[in-house]
């Protein structure tokens, strides 16, 4: 399968995900169906007009970030990698804490937004 089709397949449309949505900035109380992901996989999900990047760590553990790098906006679903407890944007090698999103080293001086994720049954609660 060509690379671009794999990326397209990883983008979940709102129709596939939405169960319940309150359009509050900051993504309060957004509940989505739990996507099928392999351990270590990342996936971009569209929630309203927001693009959220999910990483699946196994079990009920997920990490969620804005999918755009706060430095110059590279798409982290393509160039973002997790290295230990850091999210790294490979555009200009900014490192962000996965705990609070603060920039640790590299080009970005601005933090990335981190969304808490809870799992309840077959749903993810973001925000
Ligand atoms: S766009 Fe991510 S580090 Fe520059």
mmCIF file of C-alpha atoms and ligand atoms in Angstrom:
data_model
loop_
_atom_site.group_PDB
_atom_site.id
_atom_site.type_symbol
_atom_site.label_atom_id
_atom_site.label_comp_id
_atom_site.label_asym_id
_atom_site.label_seq_id
_atom_site.Cartn_x
_atom_site.Cartn_y
_atom_site.Cartn_z
ATOM 1 C CA UNK A 1 0.000 0.000 0.000
ATOM 2 C CA UNK A 2 1.457 3.422 -0.896
ATOM 3 C CA UNK A 3 2.502 5.621 2.036
ATOM 4 C CA UNK A 4 -0.142 8.258 1.394
ATOM 5 C CA UNK A 5 -2.965 5.684 1.521
ATOM 6 C CA UNK A 6 -1.703 4.446 4.872
ATOM 7 C CA UNK A 7 -1.833 8.003 6.204
ATOM 8 C CA UNK A 8 -5.303 8.554 4.775
ATOM 9 C CA UNK A 9 -6.461 5.306 6.359
ATOM 10 C CA UNK A 10 -5.191 6.535 9.716
ATOM 11 C CA UNK A 11 -7.249 9.694 9.588
ATOM 12 C CA UNK A 12 -10.536 8.971 11.222
ATOM 13 C CA UNK A 13 -13.378 11.181 10.156
ATOM 14 C CA UNK A 14 -15.683 12.772 12.637
ATOM 15 C CA UNK A 15 -18.533 10.605 11.379
ATOM 16 C CA UNK A 16 -16.684 7.473 12.392
ATOM 17 C CA UNK A 17 -15.712 8.766 15.803
ATOM 18 C CA UNK A 18 -18.343 11.032 17.202
ATOM 19 C CA UNK A 19 -20.582 9.690 19.851
ATOM 20 C CA UNK A 20 -21.125 12.863 21.786
ATOM 21 C CA UNK A 21 -19.576 16.259 21.267
ATOM 22 C CA UNK A 22 -19.779 19.509 23.167
ATOM 23 C CA UNK A 23 -18.076 22.160 21.025
ATOM 24 C CA UNK A 24 -16.197 23.903 23.808
ATOM 25 C CA UNK A 25 -12.775 25.286 23.090
ATOM 26 C CA UNK A 26 -10.310 23.232 25.028
ATOM 27 C CA UNK A 27 -12.103 20.007 24.168
ATOM 28 C CA UNK A 28 -13.970 19.593 27.432
ATOM 29 C CA UNK A 29 -15.974 16.387 27.623
ATOM 30 C CA UNK A 30 -15.365 15.001 24.183
ATOM 31 C CA UNK A 31 -16.266 11.349 24.054
ATOM 32 C CA UNK A 32 -15.283 9.330 21.040
ATOM 33 C CA UNK A 33 -15.369 5.678 20.138
ATOM 34 C CA UNK A 34 -12.132 4.002 21.073
ATOM 35 C CA UNK A 35 -10.201 3.573 17.834
ATOM 36 C CA UNK A 36 -8.535 0.305 16.965
ATOM 37 C CA UNK A 37 -4.812 0.846 17.299
ATOM 38 C CA UNK A 38 -1.782 -1.361 17.708
ATOM 39 C CA UNK A 39 0.572 -0.737 20.613
ATOM 40 C CA UNK A 40 2.952 2.057 19.634
ATOM 41 C CA UNK A 41 0.767 3.220 16.781
ATOM 42 C CA UNK A 42 -0.137 6.879 16.313
ATOM 43 C CA UNK A 43 -3.281 8.147 14.695
ATOM 44 C CA UNK A 44 -4.688 11.545 13.861
ATOM 45 C CA UNK A 45 -8.323 12.037 14.772
ATOM 46 C CA UNK A 46 -10.516 14.900 13.683
ATOM 47 C CA UNK A 47 -12.782 16.323 16.362
ATOM 48 C CA UNK A 48 -14.767 19.197 14.965
ATOM 49 C CA UNK A 49 -12.114 21.361 13.377
ATOM 50 C CA UNK A 50 -9.402 20.169 15.744
ATOM 51 C CA UNK A 51 -6.810 17.591 14.759
ATOM 52 C CA UNK A 52 -5.663 15.515 17.703
ATOM 53 C CA UNK A 53 -2.766 13.114 17.608
ATOM 54 C CA UNK A 54 -3.241 9.915 19.615
ATOM 55 C CA UNK A 55 -0.519 7.497 20.610
ATOM 56 C CA UNK A 56 -1.562 4.113 21.939
ATOM 57 C CA UNK A 57 0.713 2.776 24.659
ATOM 58 C CA UNK A 58 -1.141 -0.466 25.361
ATOM 59 C CA UNK A 59 -3.853 -1.394 27.820
ATOM 60 C CA UNK A 60 -5.906 1.688 28.608
ATOM 61 C CA UNK A 61 -3.022 4.091 28.089
ATOM 62 C CA UNK A 62 -3.106 6.783 25.437
ATOM 63 C CA UNK A 63 -1.372 10.093 24.902
ATOM 64 C CA UNK A 64 -3.076 12.914 23.038
ATOM 65 C CA UNK A 65 -1.614 16.140 21.663
ATOM 66 C CA UNK A 66 -2.448 18.855 19.191
ATOM 67 C CA UNK A 67 -1.334 17.382 15.913
ATOM 68 C CA UNK A 68 0.385 20.609 14.784
ATOM 69 C CA UNK A 69 3.803 21.436 16.160
ATOM 70 C CA UNK A 70 3.727 24.806 17.968
ATOM 71 C CA UNK A 71 7.015 25.784 16.322
ATOM 72 C CA UNK A 72 6.136 26.063 12.618
ATOM 73 C CA UNK A 73 3.122 23.812 12.360
ATOM 74 C CA UNK A 74 4.522 20.550 11.018
ATOM 75 C CA UNK A 75 2.037 17.700 11.102
ATOM 76 C CA UNK A 76 3.078 15.537 14.024
ATOM 77 C CA UNK A 77 1.077 12.593 12.707
ATOM 78 C CA UNK A 78 3.784 12.414 10.037
ATOM 79 C CA UNK A 79 6.898 13.721 11.761
ATOM 80 C CA UNK A 80 6.166 13.196 15.456
ATOM 81 C CA UNK A 81 7.805 10.366 17.377
ATOM 82 C CA UNK A 82 7.808 9.363 21.020
ATOM 83 C CA UNK A 83 11.219 8.936 22.598
ATOM 84 C CA UNK A 84 10.924 7.894 26.218
ATOM 85 C CA UNK A 85 8.869 10.657 27.835
ATOM 86 C CA UNK A 86 9.278 13.170 25.034
ATOM 87 C CA UNK A 87 7.352 13.909 21.874
ATOM 88 C CA UNK A 88 9.845 14.879 19.186
ATOM 89 C CA UNK A 89 8.975 16.855 16.076
ATOM 90 C CA UNK A 90 11.418 15.760 13.427
ATOM 91 C CA UNK A 91 10.968 18.940 11.363
ATOM 92 C CA UNK A 92 13.405 20.905 13.534
ATOM 93 C CA UNK A 93 13.844 18.468 16.410
ATOM 94 C CA UNK A 94 11.845 20.154 19.102
ATOM 95 C CA UNK A 95 11.321 17.943 22.145
ATOM 96 C CA UNK A 96 8.213 18.288 24.303
ATOM 97 C CA UNK A 97 7.329 16.741 27.624
ATOM 98 C CA UNK A 98 4.540 14.191 27.239
ATOM 99 C CA UNK A 99 3.410 15.099 30.758
ATOM 100 C CA UNK A 100 2.738 18.819 30.380
ATOM 101 C CA UNK A 101 3.801 19.679 26.827
ATOM 102 C CA UNK A 102 6.577 22.082 27.828
ATOM 103 C CA UNK A 103 9.445 22.444 25.367
ATOM 104 C CA UNK A 104 12.495 20.615 26.639
ATOM 105 C CA UNK A 105 14.974 21.333 23.860
ATOM 106 C CA UNK A 106 15.119 22.246 20.205
ATOM 107 C CA UNK A 107 13.597 25.025 18.152
ATOM 108 C CA UNK A 108 10.227 25.500 19.825
ATOM 109 C CA UNK A 109 9.923 27.855 22.745
ATOM 110 C CA UNK A 110 6.180 27.245 22.972
ATOM 111 C CA UNK A 111 4.546 24.230 24.611
ATOM 112 C CA UNK A 112 2.380 21.737 22.818
ATOM 113 C CA UNK A 113 -1.098 21.117 24.140
ATOM 114 C CA UNK A 114 -1.516 17.798 25.918
ATOM 115 C CA UNK A 115 -5.009 16.354 26.408
ATOM 116 C CA UNK A 116 -5.775 13.983 29.244
ATOM 117 C CA UNK A 117 -7.301 10.731 27.991
ATOM 118 C CA UNK A 118 -9.519 8.431 30.022
ATOM 119 C CA UNK A 119 -10.892 5.110 28.858
ATOM 120 C CA UNK A 120 -14.406 4.068 29.803
ATOM 121 C CA UNK A 121 -15.575 0.916 28.152
ATOM 122 C CA UNK A 122 -15.311 1.344 24.418
ATOM 123 C CA UNK A 123 -14.978 5.112 24.647
ATOM 124 C CA UNK A 124 -12.189 7.623 25.024
ATOM 125 C CA UNK A 125 -12.806 10.802 26.980
ATOM 126 C CA UNK A 126 -10.525 13.583 25.806
ATOM 127 C CA UNK A 127 -10.024 16.779 27.727
HETATM 128 S S1 LIG B 1 7.804 22.578 13.146
HETATM 129 FE FE1 LIG B 1 8.193 21.193 14.755
HETATM 130 S S2 LIG B 1 10.165 21.692 15.422
HETATM 131 FE FE2 LIG B 1 9.782 23.116 13.825
#
